[in-house]
XYZ file of N, CA and C in Angstrom:
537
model
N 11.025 6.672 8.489
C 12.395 6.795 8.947
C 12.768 5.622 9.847
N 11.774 5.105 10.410
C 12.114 4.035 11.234
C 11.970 2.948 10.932
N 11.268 2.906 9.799
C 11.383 1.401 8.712
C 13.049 1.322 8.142
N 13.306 2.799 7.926
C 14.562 2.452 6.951
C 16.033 2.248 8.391
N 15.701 2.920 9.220
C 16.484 2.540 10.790
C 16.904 1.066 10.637
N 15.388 0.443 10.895
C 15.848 -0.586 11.054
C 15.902 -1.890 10.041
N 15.593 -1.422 8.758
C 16.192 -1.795 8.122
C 17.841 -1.808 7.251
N 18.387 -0.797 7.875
C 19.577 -0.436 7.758
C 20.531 -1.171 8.438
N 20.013 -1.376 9.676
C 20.223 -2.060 10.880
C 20.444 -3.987 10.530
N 19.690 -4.272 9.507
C 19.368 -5.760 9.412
C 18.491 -6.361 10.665
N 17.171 -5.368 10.910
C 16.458 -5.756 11.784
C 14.823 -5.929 10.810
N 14.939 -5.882 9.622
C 14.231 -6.256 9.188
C 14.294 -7.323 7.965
N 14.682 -8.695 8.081
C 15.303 -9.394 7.024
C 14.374 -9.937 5.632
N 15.410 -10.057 5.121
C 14.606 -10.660 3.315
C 13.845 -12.073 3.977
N 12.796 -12.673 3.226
C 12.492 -13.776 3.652
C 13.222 -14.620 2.959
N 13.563 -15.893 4.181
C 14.059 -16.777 3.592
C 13.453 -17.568 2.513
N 12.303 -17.717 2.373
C 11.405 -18.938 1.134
C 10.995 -18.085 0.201
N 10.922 -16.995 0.224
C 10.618 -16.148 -0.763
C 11.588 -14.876 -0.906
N 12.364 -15.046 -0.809
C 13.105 -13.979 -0.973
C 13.224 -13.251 -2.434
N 13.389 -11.835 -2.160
C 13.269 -10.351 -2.762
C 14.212 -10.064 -3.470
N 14.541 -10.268 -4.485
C 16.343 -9.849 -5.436
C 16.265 -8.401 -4.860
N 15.396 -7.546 -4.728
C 15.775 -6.107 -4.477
C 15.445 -5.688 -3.006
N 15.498 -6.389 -1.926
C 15.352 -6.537 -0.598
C 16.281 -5.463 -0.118
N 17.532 -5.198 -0.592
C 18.922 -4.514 -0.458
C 18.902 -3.148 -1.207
N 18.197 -3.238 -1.970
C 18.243 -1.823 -2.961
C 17.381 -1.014 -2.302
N 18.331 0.210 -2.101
C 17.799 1.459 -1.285
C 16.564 2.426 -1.824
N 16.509 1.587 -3.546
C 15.151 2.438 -3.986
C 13.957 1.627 -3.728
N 14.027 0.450 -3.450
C 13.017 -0.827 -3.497
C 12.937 -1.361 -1.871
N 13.866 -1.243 -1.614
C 13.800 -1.663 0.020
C 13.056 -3.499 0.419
N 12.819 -3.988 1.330
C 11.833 -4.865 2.045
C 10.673 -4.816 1.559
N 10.238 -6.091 1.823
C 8.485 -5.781 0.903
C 7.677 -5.900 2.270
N 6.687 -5.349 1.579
C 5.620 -4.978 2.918
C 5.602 -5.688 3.299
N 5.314 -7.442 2.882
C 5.263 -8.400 3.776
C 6.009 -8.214 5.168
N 7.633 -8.233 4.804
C 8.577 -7.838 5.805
C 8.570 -6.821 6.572
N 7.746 -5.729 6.112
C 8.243 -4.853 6.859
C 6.754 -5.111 8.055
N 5.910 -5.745 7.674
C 4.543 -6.029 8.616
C 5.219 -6.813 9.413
N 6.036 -8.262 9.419
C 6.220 -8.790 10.042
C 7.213 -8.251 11.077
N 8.388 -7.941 10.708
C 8.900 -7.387 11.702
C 8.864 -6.043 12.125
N 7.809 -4.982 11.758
C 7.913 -4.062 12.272
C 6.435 -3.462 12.721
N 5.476 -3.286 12.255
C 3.902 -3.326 12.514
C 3.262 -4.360 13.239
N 3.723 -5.658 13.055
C 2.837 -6.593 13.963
C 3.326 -6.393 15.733
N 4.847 -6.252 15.232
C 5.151 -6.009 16.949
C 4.646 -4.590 17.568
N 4.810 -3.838 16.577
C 4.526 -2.523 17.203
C 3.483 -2.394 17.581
N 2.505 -2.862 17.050
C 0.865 -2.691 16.984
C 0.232 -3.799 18.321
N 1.049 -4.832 18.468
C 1.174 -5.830 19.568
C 1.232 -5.103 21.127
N 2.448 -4.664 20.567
C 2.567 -3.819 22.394
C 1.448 -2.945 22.712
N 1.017 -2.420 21.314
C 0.051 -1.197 21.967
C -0.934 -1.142 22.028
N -1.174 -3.063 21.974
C -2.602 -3.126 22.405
C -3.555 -3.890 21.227
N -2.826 -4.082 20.164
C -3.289 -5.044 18.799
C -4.060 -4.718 18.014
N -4.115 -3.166 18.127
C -5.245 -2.085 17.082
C -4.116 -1.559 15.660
N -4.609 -1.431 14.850
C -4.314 -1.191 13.354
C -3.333 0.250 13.717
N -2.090 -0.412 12.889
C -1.133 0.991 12.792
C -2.210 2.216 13.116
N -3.137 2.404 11.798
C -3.784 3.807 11.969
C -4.314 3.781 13.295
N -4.759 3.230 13.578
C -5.625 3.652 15.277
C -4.684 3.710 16.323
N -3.434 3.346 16.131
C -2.780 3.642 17.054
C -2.278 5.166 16.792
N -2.037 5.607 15.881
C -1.550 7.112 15.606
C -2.512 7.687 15.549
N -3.956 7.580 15.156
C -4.692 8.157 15.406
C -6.058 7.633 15.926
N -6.249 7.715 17.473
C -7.069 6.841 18.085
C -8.455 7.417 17.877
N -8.919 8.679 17.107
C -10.269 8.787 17.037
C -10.584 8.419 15.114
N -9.420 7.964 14.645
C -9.645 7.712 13.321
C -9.897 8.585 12.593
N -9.663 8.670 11.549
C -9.546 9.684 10.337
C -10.236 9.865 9.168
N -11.133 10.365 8.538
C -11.896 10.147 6.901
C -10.854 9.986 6.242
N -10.851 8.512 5.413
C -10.617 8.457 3.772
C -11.007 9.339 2.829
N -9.823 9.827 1.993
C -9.974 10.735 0.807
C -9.021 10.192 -0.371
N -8.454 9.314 0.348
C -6.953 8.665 -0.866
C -6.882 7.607 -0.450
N -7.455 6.268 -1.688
C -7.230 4.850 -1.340
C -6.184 4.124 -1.993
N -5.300 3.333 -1.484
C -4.084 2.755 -1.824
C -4.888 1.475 -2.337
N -4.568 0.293 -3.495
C -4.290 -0.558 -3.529
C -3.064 -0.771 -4.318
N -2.973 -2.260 -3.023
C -1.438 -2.934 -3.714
C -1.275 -4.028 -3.290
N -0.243 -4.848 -3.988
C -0.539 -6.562 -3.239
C 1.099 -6.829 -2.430
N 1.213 -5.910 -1.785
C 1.918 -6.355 -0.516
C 3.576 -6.944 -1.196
N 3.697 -6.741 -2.342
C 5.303 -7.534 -2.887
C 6.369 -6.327 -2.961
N 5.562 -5.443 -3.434
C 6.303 -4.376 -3.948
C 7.184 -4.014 -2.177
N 8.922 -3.712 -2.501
C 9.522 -2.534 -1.632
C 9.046 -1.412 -0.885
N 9.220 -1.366 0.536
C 8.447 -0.669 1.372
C 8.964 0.837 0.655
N 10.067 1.292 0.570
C 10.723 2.355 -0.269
C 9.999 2.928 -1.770
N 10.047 1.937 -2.575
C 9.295 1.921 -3.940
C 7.612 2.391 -3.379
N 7.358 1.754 -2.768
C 5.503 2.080 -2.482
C 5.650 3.312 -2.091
N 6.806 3.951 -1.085
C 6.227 5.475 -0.228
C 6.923 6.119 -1.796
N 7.597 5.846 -2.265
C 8.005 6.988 -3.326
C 7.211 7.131 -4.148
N 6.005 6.248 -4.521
C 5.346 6.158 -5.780
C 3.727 6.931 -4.578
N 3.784 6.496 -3.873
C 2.420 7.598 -2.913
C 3.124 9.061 -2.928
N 3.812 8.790 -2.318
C 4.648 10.761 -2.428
C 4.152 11.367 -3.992
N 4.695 10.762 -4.906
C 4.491 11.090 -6.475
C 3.576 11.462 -6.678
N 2.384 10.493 -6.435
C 0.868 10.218 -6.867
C 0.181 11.304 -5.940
N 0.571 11.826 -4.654
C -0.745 12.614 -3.541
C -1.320 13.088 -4.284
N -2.813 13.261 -4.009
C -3.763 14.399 -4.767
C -3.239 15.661 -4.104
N -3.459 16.463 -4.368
C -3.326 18.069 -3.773
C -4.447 18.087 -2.565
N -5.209 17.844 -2.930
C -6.162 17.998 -1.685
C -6.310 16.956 -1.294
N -5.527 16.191 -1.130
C -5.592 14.583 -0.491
C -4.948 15.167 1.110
N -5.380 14.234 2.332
C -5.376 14.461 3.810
C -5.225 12.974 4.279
N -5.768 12.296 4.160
C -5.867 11.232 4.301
C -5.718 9.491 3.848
N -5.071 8.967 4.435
C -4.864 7.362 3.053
C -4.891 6.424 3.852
N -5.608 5.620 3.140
C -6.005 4.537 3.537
C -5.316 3.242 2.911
N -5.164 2.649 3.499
C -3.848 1.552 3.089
C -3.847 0.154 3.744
N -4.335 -0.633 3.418
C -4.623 -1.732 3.738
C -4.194 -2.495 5.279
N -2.635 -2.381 4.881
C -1.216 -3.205 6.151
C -1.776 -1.540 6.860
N -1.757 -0.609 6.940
C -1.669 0.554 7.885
C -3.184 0.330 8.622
N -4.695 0.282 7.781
C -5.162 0.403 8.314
C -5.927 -0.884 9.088
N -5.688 -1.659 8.647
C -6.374 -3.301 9.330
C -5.458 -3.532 10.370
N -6.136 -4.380 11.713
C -5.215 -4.678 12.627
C -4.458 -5.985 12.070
N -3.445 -5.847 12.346
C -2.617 -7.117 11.489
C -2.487 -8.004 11.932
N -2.889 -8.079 13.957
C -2.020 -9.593 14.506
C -3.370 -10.496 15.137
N -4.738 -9.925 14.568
C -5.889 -10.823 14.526
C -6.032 -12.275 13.474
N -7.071 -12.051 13.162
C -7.782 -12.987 12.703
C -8.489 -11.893 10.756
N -7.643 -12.405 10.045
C -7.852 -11.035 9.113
C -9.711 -11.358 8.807
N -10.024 -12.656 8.612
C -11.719 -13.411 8.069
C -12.704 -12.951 8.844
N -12.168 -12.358 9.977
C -13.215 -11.818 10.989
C -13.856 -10.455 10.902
N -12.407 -9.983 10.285
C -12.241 -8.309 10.279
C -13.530 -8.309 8.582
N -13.308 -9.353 7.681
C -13.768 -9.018 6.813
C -15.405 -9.573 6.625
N -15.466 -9.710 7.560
C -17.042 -10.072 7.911
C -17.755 -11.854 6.502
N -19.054 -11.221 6.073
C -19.633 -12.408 5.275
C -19.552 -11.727 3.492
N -19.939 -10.580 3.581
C -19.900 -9.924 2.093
C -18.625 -8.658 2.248
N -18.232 -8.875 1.055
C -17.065 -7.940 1.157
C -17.660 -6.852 1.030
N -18.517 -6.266 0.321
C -19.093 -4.982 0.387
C -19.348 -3.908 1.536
N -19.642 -5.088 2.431
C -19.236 -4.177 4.047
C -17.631 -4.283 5.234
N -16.937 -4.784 3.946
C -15.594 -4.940 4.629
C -14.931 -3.533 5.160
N -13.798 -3.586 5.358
C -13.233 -2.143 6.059
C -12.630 -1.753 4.331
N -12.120 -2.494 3.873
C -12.124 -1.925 2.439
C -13.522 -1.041 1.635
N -14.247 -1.501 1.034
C -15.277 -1.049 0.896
C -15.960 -0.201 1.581
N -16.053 -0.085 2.680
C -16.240 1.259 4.157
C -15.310 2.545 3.133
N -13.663 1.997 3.363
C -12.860 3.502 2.830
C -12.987 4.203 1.764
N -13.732 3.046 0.695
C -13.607 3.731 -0.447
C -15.102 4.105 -0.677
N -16.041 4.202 -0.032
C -17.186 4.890 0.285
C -17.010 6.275 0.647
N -15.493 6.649 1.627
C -15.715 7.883 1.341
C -14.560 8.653 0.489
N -13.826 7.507 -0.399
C -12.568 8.211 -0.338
C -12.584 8.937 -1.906
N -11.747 9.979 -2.578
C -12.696 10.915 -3.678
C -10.944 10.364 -4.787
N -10.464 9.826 -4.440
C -8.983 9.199 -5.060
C -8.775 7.852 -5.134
N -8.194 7.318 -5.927
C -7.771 5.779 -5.802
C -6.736 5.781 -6.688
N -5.829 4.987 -6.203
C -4.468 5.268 -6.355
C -3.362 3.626 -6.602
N -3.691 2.911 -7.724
C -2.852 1.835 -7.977
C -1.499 1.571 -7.677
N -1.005 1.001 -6.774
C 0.569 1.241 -7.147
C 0.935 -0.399 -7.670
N 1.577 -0.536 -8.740
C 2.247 -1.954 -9.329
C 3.551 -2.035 -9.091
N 3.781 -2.901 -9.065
C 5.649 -3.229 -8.665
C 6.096 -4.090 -9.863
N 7.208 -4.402 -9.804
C 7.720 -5.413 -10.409
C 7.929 -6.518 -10.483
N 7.278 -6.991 -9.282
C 7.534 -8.894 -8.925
C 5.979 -9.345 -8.916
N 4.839 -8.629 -8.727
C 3.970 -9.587 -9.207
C 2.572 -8.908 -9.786
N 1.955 -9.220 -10.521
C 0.832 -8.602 -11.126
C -0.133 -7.898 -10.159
N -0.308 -6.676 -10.163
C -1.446 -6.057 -9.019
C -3.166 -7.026 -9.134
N -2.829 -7.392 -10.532
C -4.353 -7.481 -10.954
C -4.278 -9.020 -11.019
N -3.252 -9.634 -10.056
C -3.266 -10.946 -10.024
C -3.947 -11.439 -8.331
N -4.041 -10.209 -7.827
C -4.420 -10.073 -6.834
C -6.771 -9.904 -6.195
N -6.987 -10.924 -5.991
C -8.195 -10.851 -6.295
C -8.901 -9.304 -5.136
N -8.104 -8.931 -4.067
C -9.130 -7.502 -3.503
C -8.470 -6.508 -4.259
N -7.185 -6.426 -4.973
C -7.033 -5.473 -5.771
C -8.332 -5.402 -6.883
N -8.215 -6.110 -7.171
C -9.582 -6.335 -8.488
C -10.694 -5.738 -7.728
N -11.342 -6.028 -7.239
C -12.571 -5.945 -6.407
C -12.228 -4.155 -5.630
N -11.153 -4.161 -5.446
C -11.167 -2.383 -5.151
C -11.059 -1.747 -6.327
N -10.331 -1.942 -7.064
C -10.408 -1.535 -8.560
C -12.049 -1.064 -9.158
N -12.461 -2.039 -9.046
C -13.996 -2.387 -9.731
C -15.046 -1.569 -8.667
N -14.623 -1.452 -7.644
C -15.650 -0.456 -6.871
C -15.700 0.789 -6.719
N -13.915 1.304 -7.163
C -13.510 3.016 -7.594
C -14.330 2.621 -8.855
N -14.697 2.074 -10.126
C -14.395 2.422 -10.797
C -16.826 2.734 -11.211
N -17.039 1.748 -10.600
C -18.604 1.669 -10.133
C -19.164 3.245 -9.153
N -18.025 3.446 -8.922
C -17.935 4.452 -7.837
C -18.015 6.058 -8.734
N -17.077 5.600 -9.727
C -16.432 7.282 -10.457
C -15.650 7.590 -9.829
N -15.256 6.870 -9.283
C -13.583 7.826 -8.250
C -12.346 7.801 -8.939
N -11.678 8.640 -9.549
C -10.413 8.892 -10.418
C -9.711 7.686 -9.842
N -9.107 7.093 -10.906
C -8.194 6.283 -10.412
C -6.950 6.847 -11.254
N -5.623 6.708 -10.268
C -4.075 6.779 -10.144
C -3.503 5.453 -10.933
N -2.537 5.249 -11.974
C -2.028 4.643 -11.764
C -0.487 5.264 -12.398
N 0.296 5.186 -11.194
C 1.949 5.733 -11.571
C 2.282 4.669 -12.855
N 3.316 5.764 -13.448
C 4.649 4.512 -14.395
C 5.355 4.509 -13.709
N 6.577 3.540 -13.650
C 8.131 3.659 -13.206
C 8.766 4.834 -13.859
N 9.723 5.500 -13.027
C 10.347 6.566 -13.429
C 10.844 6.778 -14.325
N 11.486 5.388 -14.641
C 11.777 5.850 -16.081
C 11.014 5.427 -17.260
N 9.804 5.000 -17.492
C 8.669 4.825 -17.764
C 8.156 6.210 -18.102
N 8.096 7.025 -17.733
C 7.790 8.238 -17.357
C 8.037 8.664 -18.336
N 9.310 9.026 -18.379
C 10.100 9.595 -19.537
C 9.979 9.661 -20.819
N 10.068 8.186 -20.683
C 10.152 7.358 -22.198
C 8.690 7.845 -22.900
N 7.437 7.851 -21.915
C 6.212 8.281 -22.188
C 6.140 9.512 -22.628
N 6.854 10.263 -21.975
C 6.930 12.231 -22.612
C 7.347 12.021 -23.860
N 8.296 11.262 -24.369
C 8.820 11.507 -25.327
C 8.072 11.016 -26.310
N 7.928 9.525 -26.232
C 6.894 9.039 -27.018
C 5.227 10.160 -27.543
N 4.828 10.619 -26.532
C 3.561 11.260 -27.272
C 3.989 13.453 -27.264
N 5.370 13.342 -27.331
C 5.532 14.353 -26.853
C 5.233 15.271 -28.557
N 5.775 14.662 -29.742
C 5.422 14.883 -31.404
C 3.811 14.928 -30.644
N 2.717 14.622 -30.121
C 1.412 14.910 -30.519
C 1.267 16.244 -29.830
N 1.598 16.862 -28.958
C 1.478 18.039 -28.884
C 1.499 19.058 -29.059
């Protein structure tokens, strides 16, 4: 609610060098990039420079639902397509921009082998994995998407991946004669 505040507001702007054709559209919203920059890095700044999650929850939480995504997609589009996707017995999510502190040094956080990164940590315990793709750039163009991908999948952990809504549809109908 307070992403869309202040993005309503024009306190969270399109980037200028890369700018978003759907930055303005109320289903697509700001892309995470934007919404980290102006709204998580400061927030997380004042309160001390610990990861969204540790600030809401300072004794930390078990992973049970892992997000990947490469940061292009609409802050709007991503929560609508997690809302969609929750497992039923999902409690917990782990999410890259939410759970890494954002206004460090990211090479530090990720140590020498990625295998013991904070990525790889979540999805050690998490029993979901959950793709979300957008429309402006390939998920799987993204090299830790790949590498989380490939460790649910080494793992056996169900992986998620939504259609677009109206994607959806078109899909019922299409295999809907095989039923």
């Amino acid at each position: 609610r307070e992403v869309l505040r202040l993005w309503e507001e024009g306190n969270i702007p399109d980037h200028e060098e890369f700018p978003n054709a759907l930055h303005n559209d109320p289903d697509i919203g700001p892309n995470i990039y934007q919404v980290n920059e102006h709204y998580i890095k400061p927030t997380t700044e004042l309160a001390g420079g610990m990861s969204w999650a540790l600030m809401m929850n300072p004794d930390g939480l078990r992973c049970d639902f892992f997000v990947t995504h490469c940061w292009a997609e609409g802050v709007f589009e991503f929560c609508g397509k997690i809302r969609r996707n929750w497992p039923r017995e999902g409690k917990n999510l782990w999410c890259c921009f939410l759970a890494n502190p954002q206004n460090g040094d990211i090479s530090e956080l990720l140590g020498t082998h990625p295998m013991y990164s904070p990525f790889a940590q979540a999805l050690s315990t998490c029993t979901h994995f959950l793709v979300v793709p957008n429309s402006r750039v390939s998920i799987y163009s993204r090299l830790w998407c790949v590498f989380e991908a490939h460790i649910a999948l080494k793992r056996g952990i169900p992986i998620s991946l939504p259609l677009q809504p109206h994607c959806e549809k078109a899909a019922r109908l299409s295999v809907g004669w095989l039923l």
